[in-house]
Coordinates of C-alpha atoms and ligand atoms in Angstrom, one line a residue:
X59 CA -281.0 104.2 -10.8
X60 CA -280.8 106.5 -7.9
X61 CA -277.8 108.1 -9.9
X62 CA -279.6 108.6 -13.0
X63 CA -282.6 110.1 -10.8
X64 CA -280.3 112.7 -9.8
X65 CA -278.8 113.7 -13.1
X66 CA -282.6 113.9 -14.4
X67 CA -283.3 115.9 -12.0
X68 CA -279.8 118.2 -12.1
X69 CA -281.4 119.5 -14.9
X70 CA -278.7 119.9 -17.1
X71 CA -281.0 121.7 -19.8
X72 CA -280.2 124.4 -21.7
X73 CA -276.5 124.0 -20.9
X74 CA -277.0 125.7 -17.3
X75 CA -276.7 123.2 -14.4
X76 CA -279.2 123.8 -11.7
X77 CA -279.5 122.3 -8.1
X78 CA -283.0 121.9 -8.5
X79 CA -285.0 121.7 -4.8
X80 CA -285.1 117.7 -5.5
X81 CA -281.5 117.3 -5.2
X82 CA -280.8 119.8 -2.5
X83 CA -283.3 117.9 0.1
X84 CA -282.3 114.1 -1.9
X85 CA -278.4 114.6 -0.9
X86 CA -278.3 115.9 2.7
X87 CA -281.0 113.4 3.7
X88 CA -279.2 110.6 1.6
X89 CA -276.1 111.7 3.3
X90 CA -277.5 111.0 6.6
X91 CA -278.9 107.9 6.1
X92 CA -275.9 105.9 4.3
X93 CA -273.8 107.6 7.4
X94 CA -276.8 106.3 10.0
X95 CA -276.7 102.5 8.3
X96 CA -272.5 102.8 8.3
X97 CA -272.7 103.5 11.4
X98 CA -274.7 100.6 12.7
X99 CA -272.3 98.5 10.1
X100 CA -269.1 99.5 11.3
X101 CA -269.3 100.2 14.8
X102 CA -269.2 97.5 17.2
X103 CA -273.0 98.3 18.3
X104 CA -275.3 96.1 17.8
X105 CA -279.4 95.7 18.0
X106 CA -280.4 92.7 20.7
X107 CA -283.7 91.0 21.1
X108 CA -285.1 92.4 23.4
X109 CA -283.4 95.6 22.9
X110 CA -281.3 97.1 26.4
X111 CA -282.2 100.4 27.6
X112 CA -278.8 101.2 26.6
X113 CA -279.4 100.5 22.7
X114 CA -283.1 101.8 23.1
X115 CA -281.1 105.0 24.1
X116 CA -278.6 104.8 21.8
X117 CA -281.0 104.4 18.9
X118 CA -283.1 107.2 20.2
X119 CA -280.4 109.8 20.1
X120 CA -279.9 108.8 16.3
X121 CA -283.0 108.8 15.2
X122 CA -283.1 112.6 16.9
X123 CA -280.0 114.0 15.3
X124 CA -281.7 112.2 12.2
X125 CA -284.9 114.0 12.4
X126 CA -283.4 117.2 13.8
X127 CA -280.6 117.5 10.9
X128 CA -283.8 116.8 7.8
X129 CA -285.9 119.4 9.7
X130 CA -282.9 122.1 9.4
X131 CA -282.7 121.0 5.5
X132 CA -285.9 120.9 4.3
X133 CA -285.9 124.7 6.6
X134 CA -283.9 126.2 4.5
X135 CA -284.7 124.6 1.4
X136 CA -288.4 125.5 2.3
X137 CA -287.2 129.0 3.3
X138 CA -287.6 130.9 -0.4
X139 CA -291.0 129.2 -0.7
X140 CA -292.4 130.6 2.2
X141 CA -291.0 134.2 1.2
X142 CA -291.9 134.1 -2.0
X143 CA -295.7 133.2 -0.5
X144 CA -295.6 136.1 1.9
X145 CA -294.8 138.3 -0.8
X146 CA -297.6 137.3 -3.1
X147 CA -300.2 137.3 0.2
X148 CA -299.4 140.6 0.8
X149 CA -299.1 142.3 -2.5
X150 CA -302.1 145.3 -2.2
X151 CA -302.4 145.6 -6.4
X152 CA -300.8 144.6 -9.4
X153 CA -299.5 148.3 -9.7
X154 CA -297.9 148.4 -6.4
X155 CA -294.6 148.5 -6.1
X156 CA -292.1 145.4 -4.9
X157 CA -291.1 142.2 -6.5
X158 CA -290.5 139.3 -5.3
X159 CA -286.9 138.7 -4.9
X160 CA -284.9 135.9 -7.0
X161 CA -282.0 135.1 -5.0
X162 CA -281.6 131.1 -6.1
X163 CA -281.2 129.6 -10.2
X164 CA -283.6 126.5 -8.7
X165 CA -287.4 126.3 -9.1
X166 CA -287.7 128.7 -6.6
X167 CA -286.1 131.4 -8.6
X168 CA -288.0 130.3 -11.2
X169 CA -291.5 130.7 -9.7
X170 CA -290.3 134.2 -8.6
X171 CA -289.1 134.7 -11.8
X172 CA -292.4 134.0 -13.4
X173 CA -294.3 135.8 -10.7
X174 CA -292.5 138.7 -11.9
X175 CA -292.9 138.6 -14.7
X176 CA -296.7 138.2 -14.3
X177 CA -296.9 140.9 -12.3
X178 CA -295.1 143.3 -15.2
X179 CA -297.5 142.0 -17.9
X180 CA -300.4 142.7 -15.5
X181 CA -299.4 146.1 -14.8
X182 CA -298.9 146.5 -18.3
X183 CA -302.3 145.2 -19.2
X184 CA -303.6 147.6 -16.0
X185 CA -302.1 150.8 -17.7
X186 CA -303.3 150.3 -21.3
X187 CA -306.9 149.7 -19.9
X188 CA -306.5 152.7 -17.7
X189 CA -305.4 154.6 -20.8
X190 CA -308.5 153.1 -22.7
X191 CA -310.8 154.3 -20.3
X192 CA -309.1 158.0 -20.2
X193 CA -309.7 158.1 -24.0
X194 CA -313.2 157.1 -23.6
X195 CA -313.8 159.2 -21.3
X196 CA -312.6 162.4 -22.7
X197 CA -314.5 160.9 -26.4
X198 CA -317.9 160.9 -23.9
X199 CA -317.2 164.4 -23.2
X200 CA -316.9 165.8 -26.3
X201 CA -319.9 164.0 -27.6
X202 CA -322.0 165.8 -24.7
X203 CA -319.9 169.1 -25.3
X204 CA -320.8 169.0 -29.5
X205 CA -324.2 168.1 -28.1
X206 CA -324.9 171.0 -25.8
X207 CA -323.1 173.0 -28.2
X208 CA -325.1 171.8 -31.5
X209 CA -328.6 171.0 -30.1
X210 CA -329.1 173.0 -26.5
X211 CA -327.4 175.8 -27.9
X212 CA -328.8 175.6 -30.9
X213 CA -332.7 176.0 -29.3
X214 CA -331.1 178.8 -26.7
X215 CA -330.4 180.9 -29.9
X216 CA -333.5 180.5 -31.7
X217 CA -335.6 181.1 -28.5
X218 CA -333.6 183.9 -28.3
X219 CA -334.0 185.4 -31.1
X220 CA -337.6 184.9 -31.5
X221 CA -338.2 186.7 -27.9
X222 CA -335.9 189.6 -29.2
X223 CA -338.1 189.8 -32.7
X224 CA -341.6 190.0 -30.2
X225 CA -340.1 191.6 -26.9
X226 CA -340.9 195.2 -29.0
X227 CA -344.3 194.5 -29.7
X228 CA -345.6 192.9 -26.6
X229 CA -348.5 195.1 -24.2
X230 CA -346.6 197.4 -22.3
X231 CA -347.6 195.5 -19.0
X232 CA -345.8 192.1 -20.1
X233 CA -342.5 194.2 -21.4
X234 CA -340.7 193.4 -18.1
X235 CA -341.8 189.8 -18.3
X236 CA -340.3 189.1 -21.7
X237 CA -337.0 191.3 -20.7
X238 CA -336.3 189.1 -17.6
X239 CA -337.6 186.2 -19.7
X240 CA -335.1 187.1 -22.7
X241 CA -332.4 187.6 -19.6
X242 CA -332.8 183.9 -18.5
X243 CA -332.3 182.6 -21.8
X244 CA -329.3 184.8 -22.7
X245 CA -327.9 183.9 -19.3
X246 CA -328.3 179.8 -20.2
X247 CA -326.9 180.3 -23.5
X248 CA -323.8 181.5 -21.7
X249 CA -323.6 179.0 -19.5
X250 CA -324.3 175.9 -22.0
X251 CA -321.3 177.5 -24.1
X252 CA -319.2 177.5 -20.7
X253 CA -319.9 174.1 -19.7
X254 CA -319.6 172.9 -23.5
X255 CA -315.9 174.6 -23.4
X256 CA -315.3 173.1 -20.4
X257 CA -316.1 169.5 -21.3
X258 CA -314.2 169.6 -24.7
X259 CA -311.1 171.7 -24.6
X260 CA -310.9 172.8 -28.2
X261 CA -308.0 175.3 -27.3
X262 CA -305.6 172.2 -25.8
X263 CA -306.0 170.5 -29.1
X264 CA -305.7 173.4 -31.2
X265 CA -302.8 175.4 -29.5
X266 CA -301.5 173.3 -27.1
X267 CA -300.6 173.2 -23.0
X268 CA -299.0 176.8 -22.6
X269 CA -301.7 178.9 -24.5
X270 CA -304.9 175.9 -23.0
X271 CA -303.5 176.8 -19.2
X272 CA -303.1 180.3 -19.6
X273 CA -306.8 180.5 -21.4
X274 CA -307.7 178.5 -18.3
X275 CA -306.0 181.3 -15.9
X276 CA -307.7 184.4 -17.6
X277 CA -311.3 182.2 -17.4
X278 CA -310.8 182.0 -13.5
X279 CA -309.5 185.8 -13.1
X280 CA -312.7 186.4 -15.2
X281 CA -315.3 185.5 -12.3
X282 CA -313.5 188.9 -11.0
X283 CA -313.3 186.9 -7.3
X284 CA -309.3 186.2 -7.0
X285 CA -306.1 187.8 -8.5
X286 CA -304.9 184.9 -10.9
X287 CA -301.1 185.4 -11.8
X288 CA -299.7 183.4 -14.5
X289 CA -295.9 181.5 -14.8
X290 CA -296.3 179.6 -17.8
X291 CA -293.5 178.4 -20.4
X292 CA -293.6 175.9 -23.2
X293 CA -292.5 172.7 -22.6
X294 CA -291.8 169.9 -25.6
X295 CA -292.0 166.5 -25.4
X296 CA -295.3 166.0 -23.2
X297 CA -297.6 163.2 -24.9
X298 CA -300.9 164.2 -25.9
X299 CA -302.5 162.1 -22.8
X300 CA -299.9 164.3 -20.4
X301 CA -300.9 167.1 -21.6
X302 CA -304.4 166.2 -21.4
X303 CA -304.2 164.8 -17.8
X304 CA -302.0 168.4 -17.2
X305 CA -304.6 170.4 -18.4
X306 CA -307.7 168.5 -16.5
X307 CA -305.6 168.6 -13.3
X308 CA -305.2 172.5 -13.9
X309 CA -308.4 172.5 -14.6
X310 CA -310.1 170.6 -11.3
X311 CA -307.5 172.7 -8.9
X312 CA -308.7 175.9 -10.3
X313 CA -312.5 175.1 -9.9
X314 CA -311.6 173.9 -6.4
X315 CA -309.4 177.5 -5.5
X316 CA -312.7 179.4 -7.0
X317 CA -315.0 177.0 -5.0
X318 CA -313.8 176.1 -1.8
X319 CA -310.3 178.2 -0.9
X320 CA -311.5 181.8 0.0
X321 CA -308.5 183.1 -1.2
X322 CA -307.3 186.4 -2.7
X323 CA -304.8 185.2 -5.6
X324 CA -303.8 181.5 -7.2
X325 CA -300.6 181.3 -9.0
X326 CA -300.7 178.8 -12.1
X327 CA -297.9 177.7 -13.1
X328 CA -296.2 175.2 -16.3
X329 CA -292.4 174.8 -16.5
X330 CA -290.0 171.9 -17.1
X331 CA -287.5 170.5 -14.1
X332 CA -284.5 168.3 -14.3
X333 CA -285.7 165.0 -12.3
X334 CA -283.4 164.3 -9.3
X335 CA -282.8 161.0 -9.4
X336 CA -280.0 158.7 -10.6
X337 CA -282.0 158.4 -14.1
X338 CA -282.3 161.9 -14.6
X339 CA -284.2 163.2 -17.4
X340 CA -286.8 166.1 -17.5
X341 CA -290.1 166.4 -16.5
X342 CA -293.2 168.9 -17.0
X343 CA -294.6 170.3 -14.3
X344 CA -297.8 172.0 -13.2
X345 CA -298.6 173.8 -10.1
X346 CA -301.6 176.1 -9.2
X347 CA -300.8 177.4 -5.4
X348 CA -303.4 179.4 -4.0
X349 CA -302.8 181.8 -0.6
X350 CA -306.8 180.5 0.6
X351 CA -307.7 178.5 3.9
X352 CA -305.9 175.0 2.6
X353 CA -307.7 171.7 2.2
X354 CA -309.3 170.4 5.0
X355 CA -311.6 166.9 5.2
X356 CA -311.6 164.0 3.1
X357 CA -311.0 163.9 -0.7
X358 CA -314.1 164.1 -3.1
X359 CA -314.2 163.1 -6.8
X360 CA -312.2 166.1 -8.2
X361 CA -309.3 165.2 -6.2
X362 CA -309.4 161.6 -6.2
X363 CA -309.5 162.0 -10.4
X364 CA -306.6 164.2 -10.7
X365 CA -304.8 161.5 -8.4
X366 CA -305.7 158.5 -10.7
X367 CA -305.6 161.1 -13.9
X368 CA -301.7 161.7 -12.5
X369 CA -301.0 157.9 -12.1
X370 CA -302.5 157.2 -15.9
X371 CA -299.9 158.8 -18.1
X372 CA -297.0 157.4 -15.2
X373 CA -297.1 161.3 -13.3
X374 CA -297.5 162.2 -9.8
X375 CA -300.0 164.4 -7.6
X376 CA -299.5 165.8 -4.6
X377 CA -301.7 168.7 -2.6
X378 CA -300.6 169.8 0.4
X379 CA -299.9 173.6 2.1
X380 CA -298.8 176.3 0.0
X381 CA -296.8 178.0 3.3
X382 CA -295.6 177.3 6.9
X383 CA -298.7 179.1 8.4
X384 CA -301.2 177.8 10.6
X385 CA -304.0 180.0 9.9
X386 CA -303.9 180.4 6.2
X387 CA -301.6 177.9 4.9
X388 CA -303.0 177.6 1.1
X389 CA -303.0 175.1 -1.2
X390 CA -300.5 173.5 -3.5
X391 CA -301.3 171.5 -6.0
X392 CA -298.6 169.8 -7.9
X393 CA -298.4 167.5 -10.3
X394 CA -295.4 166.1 -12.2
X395 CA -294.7 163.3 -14.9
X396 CA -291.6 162.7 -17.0
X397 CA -291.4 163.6 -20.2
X398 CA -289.1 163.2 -23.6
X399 CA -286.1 165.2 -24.1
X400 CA -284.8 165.8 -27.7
X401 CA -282.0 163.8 -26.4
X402 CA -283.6 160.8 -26.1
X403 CA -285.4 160.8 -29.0
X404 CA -282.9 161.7 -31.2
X405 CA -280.9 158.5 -29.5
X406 CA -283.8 156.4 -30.0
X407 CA -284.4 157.4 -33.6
Ligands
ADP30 N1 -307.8 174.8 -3.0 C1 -308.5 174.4 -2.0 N2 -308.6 175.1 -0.9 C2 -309.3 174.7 0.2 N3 -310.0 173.5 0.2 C3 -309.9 172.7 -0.9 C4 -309.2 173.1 -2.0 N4 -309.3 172.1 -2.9 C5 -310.0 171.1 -2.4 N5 -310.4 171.5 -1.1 C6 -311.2 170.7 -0.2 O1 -311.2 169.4 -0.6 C7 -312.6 168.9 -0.7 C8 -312.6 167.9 -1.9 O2 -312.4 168.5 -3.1 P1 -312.8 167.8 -4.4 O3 -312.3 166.3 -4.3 O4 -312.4 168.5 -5.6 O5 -314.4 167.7 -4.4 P2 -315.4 168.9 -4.5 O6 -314.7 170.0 -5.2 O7 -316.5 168.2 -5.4 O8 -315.9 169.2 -3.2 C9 -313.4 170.1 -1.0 O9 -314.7 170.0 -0.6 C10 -312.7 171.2 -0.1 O10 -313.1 171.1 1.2
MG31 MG1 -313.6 169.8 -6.9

């Protein structure tokens, strides 16, 4: 019977035998037991009523190197639960990196196994909902831009125009009222067309990355504040999410180098690099590096979005000093992601 446990239990499925956790705590402690009754069979000792001190002894140090030796099996049988435990207690997010490791083909191996796997199809699950919520937010923004566009702008104009038809005819004492009046609305109009541009960008969908960052570039040397220079080359095989992610994190940096940096020129930049790792491959990357008083304090939205922007489409942000020096260091900000090279998608076609 005990026999038949065992081969049951074996698990000879599948063609693959296992030493499943039952038999590897079964055959040590079996082991010990038929040597323990043996023992007491073959060897001249015996048990007397009342038991000696001698016996009592005797019994007591087997019964010790019993317990002692089923303690050190079910230790290291035990061991790979209690791993595998510590891994899963201190995992911070699905997305964060480690798995646990499979070292044994027993149950143990097989929970990891699944754990594993769990975790993939969890991060899985965690990027296409990230990606969801990227598209819905950039569909949210271009339903407020064709709003402010179609409707705000829309009223802007006509009050516009109907101010310049009676600016001409109004009593000479109420002329400078409707100029500066006429002023206000011209200068909204402007700046409902701006925000609308900025909330949809038309120009990345139209043209595409190279021509969207360097439109970007001549809008900031615009505001006439800072000496924008511009290092920008095609690069192929970007998705349209990378691209979109490239040209928000462009976007963000440059507002922040207008807004917060003090400095006298930002350098935008698009180029492709060789990745420098085993795998290889290409990726795209953008940089705008300004020469200004470099980020100090906590982050605030704008950075924290072009962080989780980055990790969305699988790329990576960092910001951190343009230069070596102290007391104007600049800002770098850099972001990176892997992209398709004609290579590989001629070998995967
Ligand atoms: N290029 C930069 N130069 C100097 N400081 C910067 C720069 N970019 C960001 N910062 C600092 O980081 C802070 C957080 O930036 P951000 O997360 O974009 O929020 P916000 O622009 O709304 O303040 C800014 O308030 C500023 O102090
Ligand atoms: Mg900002």
């Amino acid at each position: 019977m005990v026999a038949t446990l065992i081969w049951a239990e074996s698990g000879m499925y599948g063609g693959s035998a296992r030493v499943t956790m039952f038999v590897q705590l079964f055959l040590p402690i079996a082991a010990l037991f038929i040597g323990f009754v043996a023992l007491l069979a073959l060897s001249p000792a015996s048990v007397s009523h009342p038991i000696s001190t001698a016996e009592l002894v005797e019994l007591t140090a087997l019964l010790l190197v019993t317990l002692v030796v089923s303690a050190l099996v079910l230790r290291k049988t035990l061991a790979p639960l209690r791993e595998l435990r510590v891994v899963m207690e201190q995992r911070e997010g699905v997305s964060a990196p480690g798995r646990a490791r499979v070292r044994r083909d027993d149950e143990v191996g097989q929970v990891a196994l699944a754990y594993n796997g769990l975790l993939d199809r969890l991060a899985a699950e965690e990027t296409r909902a990230a990606g969801l919520a990227l598209t819905a937010q950039e569909r949210e923004r271009q339903r407020v831009s064709r709003e402010l566009h179609d409707q705000v702008g829309q009223t802007l104009t006509v009050a516009l125009l109907r101010l310049g038809r009676v600016v001409h005819s109004v009593p000479g004492e109420l002329q400078e009222d409707f100029e500066g009046a006429q002023e206000a609305v011209r200068t909204a109009l402007q700046e409902v067309r701006t925000v609308a541009a900025q909330l949809r960008p038309g120009v990345l969908e139209d043209l595409g990355l190279a021509p969207a960052l360097t439109s970007l570039a001549t809008e900031a040397a615009r505001e006439g504040t800072l000496e924008v220079r511009r290092d920008i080359t095609e690069v192929t095989g970007a998705t349209p999410d990378q691209e979109l992610v490239a040209y928000r994190i462009a976007q963000e940096a440059l507002t922040n180098v207008l807004r917060h940096a003090q400095a006298g020129s930002v350098r935008v930049t698009l180029r492709s690099e060789p990745i420098e790792s085993a795998s290889g491959g290409v990726q795209l990357v953008v940089e705008v590096s300004d020469d200004g008083v470099g980020v100090h304090g906590p982050a605030g939205t704008g950075r924290t979005g072009m962080t989780e922007r980055a990790a969305l489409v699988g790329g990576q942000l960092s910001i951190g000093p343009a230069r070596a020096d102290d007391q104007r260091p600049g800002t770098l900000v850099r972001f990176c992601v892997p992209v398709t090279t004609g290579d590989r998608e001629e070998s995967a076609s």
